[in-house]
Amino acid sequence: MVAALAASGVLDLITGLPDLDRLRELLRRIQELLTVGGIALALAASFLFLLAWVLSHLRRPSATSSHPIISTLALLTAYLPVALTFVAALGWLFPTLAPWTLKSFALAIVLAAFAWCVAVAAIVVGGNKANLSRARRALLLAGTPWYCLAVFLSTFL
């Protein structure tokens, strides 16, 4: 008797309970849409970092020696997002560090944007071959959190 009432929806009307299965399905679809959008954003930013690296090869080294402060600063700031991405990976592997995964990814993304700006500035300023090499390496390293974030978000699909 109770099963027949539950199947007909009369029990929900009597008890006033909402249809939780439909709400659960709606939340799952919202999560999928956010995941797909997050993956698209991470991939777009990854391609932007790679495009900047490819275009940096158009810059030729100058014959005059310049001070390597900007390129060295770009390389040092690019290692910070890589370290935070490593922390996020540890949070993925060890459940006790899981609350730090998204926080470290978020901080790594912000620092990567700053490192990318410094690396692009180093490319624009130019310098000898070693300076440009450091700036190019900084561009690739600054993109690391974006590449890893795209892979991390794809695990939720």
Short mmCIF file of N, CA and C in Angstrom, two decimals:
data_model
loop_
_atom_site.label_atom_id
_atom_site.label_comp_id
_atom_site.label_asym_id
_atom_site.label_seq_id
_atom_site.Cartn_x
_atom_site.Cartn_y
_atom_site.Cartn_z
N MET A 1 0.82 -1.19 0.00
CA MET A 1 0.00 0.00 0.00
C MET A 1 0.87 1.26 0.00
N VAL A 2 1.91 1.30 0.88
CA VAL A 2 2.80 2.46 0.95
C VAL A 2 3.59 2.59 -0.35
N ALA A 3 4.00 1.45 -0.93
CA ALA A 3 4.75 1.49 -2.18
C ALA A 3 3.89 2.04 -3.31
N ALA A 4 2.63 1.68 -3.33
CA ALA A 4 1.73 2.19 -4.36
C ALA A 4 1.51 3.69 -4.20
N LEU A 5 1.40 4.17 -2.97
CA LEU A 5 1.24 5.60 -2.73
C LEU A 5 2.51 6.37 -3.10
N ALA A 6 3.67 5.79 -2.82
CA ALA A 6 4.93 6.44 -3.16
C ALA A 6 5.11 6.51 -4.66
N ALA A 7 4.71 5.47 -5.37
CA ALA A 7 4.84 5.46 -6.82
C ALA A 7 3.91 6.47 -7.48
N SER A 8 2.78 6.69 -6.90
CA SER A 8 1.83 7.62 -7.51
C SER A 8 2.12 9.07 -7.14
N GLY A 9 3.00 9.32 -6.19
CA GLY A 9 3.32 10.68 -5.80
C GLY A 9 2.43 11.22 -4.71
N VAL A 10 1.44 10.43 -4.28
CA VAL A 10 0.52 10.88 -3.24
C VAL A 10 1.25 11.00 -1.91
N LEU A 11 2.20 10.10 -1.66
CA LEU A 11 2.94 10.13 -0.41
C LEU A 11 3.74 11.43 -0.30
N ASP A 12 4.32 11.89 -1.41
CA ASP A 12 5.05 13.15 -1.40
C ASP A 12 4.13 14.33 -1.09
N LEU A 13 2.92 14.28 -1.61
CA LEU A 13 1.97 15.35 -1.32
C LEU A 13 1.55 15.35 0.14
N ILE A 14 1.40 14.16 0.70
CA ILE A 14 0.97 14.06 2.09
C ILE A 14 2.09 14.51 3.03
N THR A 15 3.31 14.04 2.78
CA THR A 15 4.42 14.37 3.67
C THR A 15 5.04 15.72 3.36
N GLY A 16 4.84 16.24 2.16
CA GLY A 16 5.39 17.54 1.79
C GLY A 16 6.86 17.50 1.44
N LEU A 17 7.42 16.33 1.20
CA LEU A 17 8.83 16.21 0.84
C LEU A 17 9.04 16.49 -0.65
N PRO A 18 10.06 17.22 -1.00
CA PRO A 18 10.34 17.46 -2.42
C PRO A 18 10.98 16.23 -3.06
N ASP A 19 11.00 16.25 -4.37
CA ASP A 19 11.61 15.16 -5.12
C ASP A 19 13.12 15.37 -5.11
N LEU A 20 13.82 14.65 -4.23
CA LEU A 20 15.26 14.85 -4.07
C LEU A 20 16.05 14.29 -5.24
N ASP A 21 15.53 13.30 -5.93
CA ASP A 21 16.24 12.75 -7.07
C ASP A 21 16.37 13.79 -8.18
N ARG A 22 15.33 14.55 -8.40
CA ARG A 22 15.38 15.59 -9.42
C ARG A 22 16.36 16.70 -9.03
N LEU A 23 16.36 17.06 -7.76
CA LEU A 23 17.30 18.07 -7.27
C LEU A 23 18.74 17.57 -7.39
N ARG A 24 18.96 16.31 -7.07
CA ARG A 24 20.28 15.71 -7.19
C ARG A 24 20.74 15.70 -8.65
N GLU A 25 19.84 15.40 -9.57
CA GLU A 25 20.16 15.40 -11.00
C GLU A 25 20.50 16.82 -11.48
N LEU A 26 19.74 17.80 -11.01
CA LEU A 26 20.01 19.19 -11.38
C LEU A 26 21.37 19.64 -10.88
N LEU A 27 21.72 19.30 -9.65
CA LEU A 27 23.03 19.66 -9.11
C LEU A 27 24.16 18.96 -9.86
N ARG A 28 23.93 17.72 -10.27
CA ARG A 28 24.95 17.00 -11.04
C ARG A 28 25.18 17.66 -12.39
N ARG A 29 24.11 18.11 -13.04
CA ARG A 29 24.23 18.77 -14.34
C ARG A 29 24.94 20.12 -14.20
N ILE A 30 24.66 20.84 -13.12
CA ILE A 30 25.34 22.11 -12.87
C ILE A 30 26.84 21.88 -12.66
N GLN A 31 27.17 20.84 -11.91
CA GLN A 31 28.58 20.52 -11.69
C GLN A 31 29.27 20.16 -13.01
N GLU A 32 28.60 19.42 -13.88
CA GLU A 32 29.18 19.07 -15.17
C GLU A 32 29.41 20.31 -16.03
N LEU A 33 28.44 21.23 -16.03
CA LEU A 33 28.61 22.46 -16.81
C LEU A 33 29.76 23.30 -16.28
N LEU A 34 29.88 23.42 -14.97
CA LEU A 34 31.00 24.17 -14.39
C LEU A 34 32.33 23.50 -14.68
N THR A 35 32.33 22.17 -14.65
CA THR A 35 33.56 21.45 -14.95
C THR A 35 33.98 21.66 -16.39
N VAL A 36 33.04 21.56 -17.31
CA VAL A 36 33.37 21.76 -18.73
C VAL A 36 33.83 23.19 -18.97
N GLY A 37 33.18 24.16 -18.34
CA GLY A 37 33.60 25.55 -18.48
C GLY A 37 34.97 25.79 -17.87
N GLY A 38 35.25 25.16 -16.73
CA GLY A 38 36.56 25.29 -16.10
C GLY A 38 37.65 24.66 -16.95
N ILE A 39 37.35 23.54 -17.56
CA ILE A 39 38.33 22.89 -18.44
C ILE A 39 38.59 23.77 -19.65
N ALA A 40 37.52 24.35 -20.22
CA ALA A 40 37.70 25.23 -21.38
C ALA A 40 38.55 26.44 -21.02
N LEU A 41 38.32 27.03 -19.85
CA LEU A 41 39.11 28.18 -19.42
C LEU A 41 40.56 27.79 -19.19
N ALA A 42 40.79 26.66 -18.54
CA ALA A 42 42.16 26.21 -18.28
C ALA A 42 42.88 25.90 -19.58
N LEU A 43 42.20 25.28 -20.53
CA LEU A 43 42.84 24.98 -21.81
C LEU A 43 43.12 26.25 -22.60
N ALA A 44 42.22 27.22 -22.56
CA ALA A 44 42.45 28.48 -23.27
C ALA A 44 43.65 29.21 -22.68
N ALA A 45 43.74 29.25 -21.36
CA ALA A 45 44.89 29.89 -20.74
C ALA A 45 46.18 29.13 -21.03
N SER A 46 46.11 27.81 -21.06
CA SER A 46 47.29 27.01 -21.39
C SER A 46 47.77 27.32 -22.80
N PHE A 47 46.84 27.43 -23.72
CA PHE A 47 47.23 27.77 -25.10
C PHE A 47 47.79 29.18 -25.19
N LEU A 48 47.28 30.10 -24.37
CA LEU A 48 47.82 31.46 -24.33
C LEU A 48 49.27 31.45 -23.85
N PHE A 49 49.56 30.66 -22.82
CA PHE A 49 50.93 30.55 -22.32
C PHE A 49 51.84 29.94 -23.39
N LEU A 50 51.36 28.89 -24.07
CA LEU A 50 52.17 28.27 -25.11
C LEU A 50 52.35 29.19 -26.32
N LEU A 51 51.32 29.93 -26.66
CA LEU A 51 51.42 30.89 -27.77
C LEU A 51 52.44 31.97 -27.45
N ALA A 52 52.44 32.46 -26.22
CA ALA A 52 53.44 33.46 -25.82
C ALA A 52 54.85 32.88 -25.90
N TRP A 53 54.99 31.61 -25.54
CA TRP A 53 56.30 30.98 -25.62
C TRP A 53 56.74 30.83 -27.07
N VAL A 54 55.83 30.43 -27.95
CA VAL A 54 56.17 30.28 -29.37
C VAL A 54 56.53 31.63 -29.96
N LEU A 55 55.73 32.65 -29.65
CA LEU A 55 56.02 33.99 -30.19
C LEU A 55 57.29 34.58 -29.60
N SER A 56 57.70 34.11 -28.43
CA SER A 56 58.94 34.62 -27.84
C SER A 56 60.16 34.23 -28.66
N HIS A 57 60.02 33.20 -29.48
CA HIS A 57 61.14 32.79 -30.33
C HIS A 57 61.35 33.73 -31.51
N LEU A 58 60.41 34.64 -31.73
CA LEU A 58 60.61 35.65 -32.76
C LEU A 58 61.59 36.73 -32.29
N ARG A 59 61.76 36.85 -31.00
CA ARG A 59 62.68 37.85 -30.43
C ARG A 59 64.09 37.32 -30.55
N ARG A 60 64.93 38.09 -31.17
CA ARG A 60 66.33 37.69 -31.37
C ARG A 60 67.20 38.27 -30.26
N PRO A 61 68.24 37.54 -29.87
CA PRO A 61 69.15 38.07 -28.85
C PRO A 61 69.90 39.30 -29.36
N SER A 62 70.17 40.21 -28.44
CA SER A 62 70.92 41.40 -28.83
C SER A 62 72.40 41.15 -28.62
N ALA A 63 73.19 41.88 -29.34
CA ALA A 63 74.64 41.69 -29.26
C ALA A 63 75.21 42.34 -28.01
N THR A 64 74.54 43.35 -27.51
CA THR A 64 75.04 44.02 -26.31
C THR A 64 74.62 43.25 -25.08
N SER A 65 75.46 43.30 -24.10
CA SER A 65 75.16 42.59 -22.85
C SER A 65 74.25 43.46 -21.98
N SER A 66 73.18 42.85 -21.49
CA SER A 66 72.27 43.56 -20.61
C SER A 66 72.22 42.85 -19.26
N HIS A 67 71.76 43.57 -18.27
CA HIS A 67 71.71 43.00 -16.92
C HIS A 67 70.54 42.01 -16.83
N PRO A 68 70.78 40.83 -16.29
CA PRO A 68 69.75 39.78 -16.30
C PRO A 68 68.75 39.86 -15.14
N ILE A 69 68.49 41.03 -14.60
CA ILE A 69 67.62 41.11 -13.43
C ILE A 69 66.19 40.68 -13.77
N ILE A 70 65.63 41.20 -14.85
CA ILE A 70 64.23 40.90 -15.16
C ILE A 70 64.05 39.43 -15.53
N SER A 71 64.96 38.90 -16.34
CA SER A 71 64.80 37.49 -16.73
C SER A 71 65.02 36.56 -15.54
N THR A 72 65.93 36.90 -14.65
CA THR A 72 66.14 36.08 -13.46
C THR A 72 64.94 36.18 -12.52
N LEU A 73 64.39 37.39 -12.38
CA LEU A 73 63.19 37.57 -11.56
C LEU A 73 62.01 36.79 -12.15
N ALA A 74 61.91 36.79 -13.48
CA ALA A 74 60.84 36.03 -14.14
C ALA A 74 60.98 34.54 -13.86
N LEU A 75 62.18 34.05 -13.93
CA LEU A 75 62.39 32.62 -13.69
C LEU A 75 62.13 32.26 -12.22
N LEU A 76 62.56 33.10 -11.29
CA LEU A 76 62.33 32.82 -9.88
C LEU A 76 60.85 32.87 -9.53
N THR A 77 60.13 33.85 -10.08
CA THR A 77 58.70 33.92 -9.79
C THR A 77 57.93 32.80 -10.47
N ALA A 78 58.46 32.23 -11.52
CA ALA A 78 57.78 31.12 -12.21
C ALA A 78 57.90 29.81 -11.43
N TYR A 79 58.91 29.70 -10.58
CA TYR A 79 59.05 28.48 -9.78
C TYR A 79 58.02 28.40 -8.66
N LEU A 80 57.51 29.54 -8.21
CA LEU A 80 56.51 29.53 -7.14
C LEU A 80 55.21 28.84 -7.56
N PRO A 81 54.64 29.14 -8.73
CA PRO A 81 53.42 28.41 -9.13
C PRO A 81 53.66 26.92 -9.33
N VAL A 82 54.86 26.56 -9.78
CA VAL A 82 55.17 25.14 -9.96
C VAL A 82 55.18 24.44 -8.60
N ALA A 83 55.75 25.10 -7.60
CA ALA A 83 55.78 24.51 -6.25
C ALA A 83 54.36 24.37 -5.70
N LEU A 84 53.52 25.36 -5.92
CA LEU A 84 52.14 25.26 -5.43
C LEU A 84 51.34 24.21 -6.19
N THR A 85 51.66 24.00 -7.45
CA THR A 85 51.02 22.93 -8.22
C THR A 85 51.43 21.57 -7.66
N PHE A 86 52.68 21.48 -7.23
CA PHE A 86 53.15 20.25 -6.59
C PHE A 86 52.39 20.01 -5.28
N VAL A 87 52.13 21.06 -4.53
CA VAL A 87 51.33 20.93 -3.29
C VAL A 87 49.92 20.46 -3.63
N ALA A 88 49.35 20.99 -4.71
CA ALA A 88 48.02 20.55 -5.13
C ALA A 88 48.03 19.08 -5.52
N ALA A 89 49.09 18.64 -6.18
CA ALA A 89 49.20 17.23 -6.55
C ALA A 89 49.31 16.35 -5.31
N LEU A 90 50.04 16.82 -4.31
CA LEU A 90 50.12 16.05 -3.07
C LEU A 90 48.76 15.97 -2.39
N GLY A 91 47.98 17.04 -2.48
CA GLY A 91 46.63 17.02 -1.92
C GLY A 91 45.72 16.06 -2.64
N TRP A 92 46.00 15.82 -3.89
CA TRP A 92 45.22 14.86 -4.66
C TRP A 92 45.60 13.43 -4.30
N LEU A 93 46.86 13.23 -3.96
CA LEU A 93 47.33 11.88 -3.64
C LEU A 93 47.09 11.49 -2.18
N PHE A 94 47.22 12.45 -1.28
CA PHE A 94 47.05 12.16 0.15
C PHE A 94 45.76 12.81 0.63
N PRO A 95 44.81 12.03 1.09
CA PRO A 95 43.50 12.57 1.48
C PRO A 95 43.56 13.61 2.60
N THR A 96 44.54 13.54 3.46
CA THR A 96 44.61 14.53 4.55
C THR A 96 44.95 15.92 4.03
N LEU A 97 45.58 16.01 2.87
CA LEU A 97 45.93 17.30 2.28
C LEU A 97 44.91 17.76 1.24
N ALA A 98 43.82 17.02 1.08
CA ALA A 98 42.82 17.34 0.06
C ALA A 98 42.21 18.73 0.20
N PRO A 99 41.99 19.25 1.40
CA PRO A 99 41.43 20.61 1.47
C PRO A 99 42.35 21.68 0.89
N TRP A 100 43.61 21.38 0.73
CA TRP A 100 44.57 22.35 0.20
C TRP A 100 44.68 22.30 -1.31
N THR A 101 44.06 21.33 -1.96
CA THR A 101 44.22 21.17 -3.40
C THR A 101 43.72 22.38 -4.18
N LEU A 102 42.46 22.74 -4.01
CA LEU A 102 41.92 23.86 -4.76
C LEU A 102 42.51 25.19 -4.31
N LYS A 103 42.82 25.30 -3.03
CA LYS A 103 43.43 26.55 -2.53
C LYS A 103 44.81 26.76 -3.13
N SER A 104 45.59 25.71 -3.20
CA SER A 104 46.93 25.86 -3.78
C SER A 104 46.85 26.06 -5.30
N PHE A 105 45.88 25.43 -5.97
CA PHE A 105 45.68 25.69 -7.39
C PHE A 105 45.31 27.16 -7.62
N ALA A 106 44.43 27.70 -6.79
CA ALA A 106 44.01 29.09 -6.96
C ALA A 106 45.18 30.04 -6.76
N LEU A 107 45.97 29.82 -5.73
CA LEU A 107 47.13 30.68 -5.50
C LEU A 107 48.17 30.49 -6.60
N ALA A 108 48.33 29.27 -7.08
CA ALA A 108 49.27 29.02 -8.16
C ALA A 108 48.85 29.74 -9.44
N ILE A 109 47.56 29.80 -9.71
CA ILE A 109 47.06 30.48 -10.91
C ILE A 109 47.34 31.97 -10.82
N VAL A 110 47.11 32.56 -9.65
CA VAL A 110 47.36 34.00 -9.47
C VAL A 110 48.85 34.30 -9.61
N LEU A 111 49.68 33.49 -8.98
CA LEU A 111 51.13 33.70 -9.09
C LEU A 111 51.63 33.43 -10.51
N ALA A 112 51.01 32.49 -11.19
CA ALA A 112 51.40 32.20 -12.58
C ALA A 112 51.09 33.38 -13.49
N ALA A 113 49.98 34.05 -13.24
CA ALA A 113 49.65 35.23 -14.04
C ALA A 113 50.68 36.33 -13.82
N PHE A 114 51.10 36.51 -12.58
CA PHE A 114 52.14 37.50 -12.30
C PHE A 114 53.46 37.10 -12.94
N ALA A 115 53.83 35.84 -12.82
CA ALA A 115 55.08 35.36 -13.42
C ALA A 115 55.04 35.48 -14.93
N TRP A 116 53.87 35.24 -15.52
CA TRP A 116 53.73 35.38 -16.97
C TRP A 116 53.96 36.83 -17.39
N CYS A 117 53.41 37.76 -16.63
CA CYS A 117 53.60 39.19 -16.96
C CYS A 117 55.08 39.58 -16.87
N VAL A 118 55.77 39.11 -15.84
CA VAL A 118 57.19 39.42 -15.69
C VAL A 118 57.99 38.77 -16.82
N ALA A 119 57.63 37.54 -17.20
CA ALA A 119 58.35 36.87 -18.28
C ALA A 119 58.13 37.56 -19.62
N VAL A 120 56.91 38.01 -19.88
CA VAL A 120 56.64 38.75 -21.12
C VAL A 120 57.41 40.06 -21.12
N ALA A 121 57.48 40.72 -19.97
CA ALA A 121 58.27 41.95 -19.87
C ALA A 121 59.74 41.68 -20.16
N ALA A 122 60.25 40.54 -19.68
CA ALA A 122 61.65 40.19 -19.94
C ALA A 122 61.87 39.92 -21.43
N ILE A 123 60.88 39.32 -22.08
CA ILE A 123 61.00 39.08 -23.53
C ILE A 123 61.00 40.41 -24.27
N VAL A 124 60.12 41.32 -23.87
CA VAL A 124 60.03 42.62 -24.55
C VAL A 124 61.31 43.42 -24.36
N VAL A 125 61.86 43.40 -23.13
CA VAL A 125 63.11 44.12 -22.86
C VAL A 125 64.25 43.50 -23.66
N GLY A 126 64.23 42.20 -23.79
CA GLY A 126 65.25 41.50 -24.57
C GLY A 126 66.50 41.24 -23.76
N GLY A 127 67.58 41.07 -24.47
CA GLY A 127 68.85 40.77 -23.83
C GLY A 127 69.63 39.77 -24.64
N ASN A 128 70.63 39.21 -24.01
CA ASN A 128 71.43 38.22 -24.73
C ASN A 128 70.71 36.87 -24.75
N LYS A 129 71.37 35.87 -25.29
CA LYS A 129 70.74 34.56 -25.47
C LYS A 129 70.35 33.92 -24.13
N ALA A 130 71.18 34.06 -23.12
CA ALA A 130 70.89 33.47 -21.81
C ALA A 130 69.67 34.15 -21.17
N ASN A 131 69.55 35.47 -21.29
CA ASN A 131 68.40 36.18 -20.72
C ASN A 131 67.10 35.74 -21.38
N LEU A 132 67.11 35.65 -22.70
CA LEU A 132 65.90 35.22 -23.41
C LEU A 132 65.56 33.77 -23.10
N SER A 133 66.58 32.95 -22.91
CA SER A 133 66.34 31.55 -22.56
C SER A 133 65.67 31.44 -21.19
N ARG A 134 66.14 32.25 -20.23
CA ARG A 134 65.51 32.25 -18.91
C ARG A 134 64.06 32.73 -18.98
N ALA A 135 63.81 33.74 -19.78
CA ALA A 135 62.45 34.27 -19.91
C ALA A 135 61.54 33.25 -20.58
N ARG A 136 62.04 32.54 -21.57
CA ARG A 136 61.23 31.50 -22.24
C ARG A 136 60.92 30.35 -21.29
N ARG A 137 61.91 29.96 -20.50
CA ARG A 137 61.69 28.89 -19.51
C ARG A 137 60.66 29.35 -18.47
N ALA A 138 60.71 30.61 -18.11
CA ALA A 138 59.74 31.15 -17.15
C ALA A 138 58.33 31.11 -17.74
N LEU A 139 58.19 31.38 -19.04
CA LEU A 139 56.88 31.29 -19.68
C LEU A 139 56.32 29.87 -19.61
N LEU A 140 57.16 28.89 -19.89
CA LEU A 140 56.69 27.50 -19.82
C LEU A 140 56.35 27.08 -18.40
N LEU A 141 57.19 27.47 -17.44
CA LEU A 141 56.92 27.11 -16.06
C LEU A 141 55.68 27.80 -15.51
N ALA A 142 55.44 29.03 -15.92
CA ALA A 142 54.26 29.75 -15.44
C ALA A 142 52.98 29.11 -15.97
N GLY A 143 53.05 28.40 -17.05
CA GLY A 143 51.87 27.73 -17.58
C GLY A 143 51.55 26.41 -16.91
N THR A 144 52.47 25.90 -16.11
CA THR A 144 52.30 24.59 -15.48
C THR A 144 51.01 24.47 -14.66
N PRO A 145 50.65 25.45 -13.82
CA PRO A 145 49.39 25.28 -13.08
C PRO A 145 48.17 25.17 -13.99
N TRP A 146 48.19 25.87 -15.11
CA TRP A 146 47.04 25.81 -16.02
C TRP A 146 46.94 24.44 -16.68
N TYR A 147 48.08 23.86 -17.07
CA TYR A 147 48.05 22.53 -17.69
C TYR A 147 47.53 21.51 -16.68
N CYS A 148 48.04 21.58 -15.45
CA CYS A 148 47.64 20.62 -14.43
C CYS A 148 46.20 20.83 -13.99
N LEU A 149 45.74 22.08 -13.97
CA LEU A 149 44.36 22.35 -13.60
C LEU A 149 43.40 21.76 -14.63
N ALA A 150 43.75 21.83 -15.90
CA ALA A 150 42.90 21.23 -16.93
C ALA A 150 42.80 19.72 -16.73
N VAL A 151 43.91 19.08 -16.40
CA VAL A 151 43.88 17.64 -16.15
C VAL A 151 43.08 17.32 -14.89
N PHE A 152 43.27 18.12 -13.83
CA PHE A 152 42.57 17.90 -12.57
C PHE A 152 41.06 18.04 -12.76
N LEU A 153 40.62 19.08 -13.47
CA LEU A 153 39.20 19.29 -13.68
C LEU A 153 38.59 18.21 -14.56
N SER A 154 39.39 17.67 -15.48
CA SER A 154 38.85 16.63 -16.36
C SER A 154 38.55 15.34 -15.60
N THR A 155 39.11 15.17 -14.42
CA THR A 155 38.81 13.97 -13.63
C THR A 155 37.39 14.03 -13.05
N PHE A 156 36.76 15.19 -13.05
CA PHE A 156 35.41 15.32 -12.51
C PHE A 156 34.34 15.01 -13.55
N LEU A 157 34.73 14.80 -14.80
CA LEU A 157 33.72 14.49 -15.84
C LEU A 157 33.28 13.06 -15.79
#
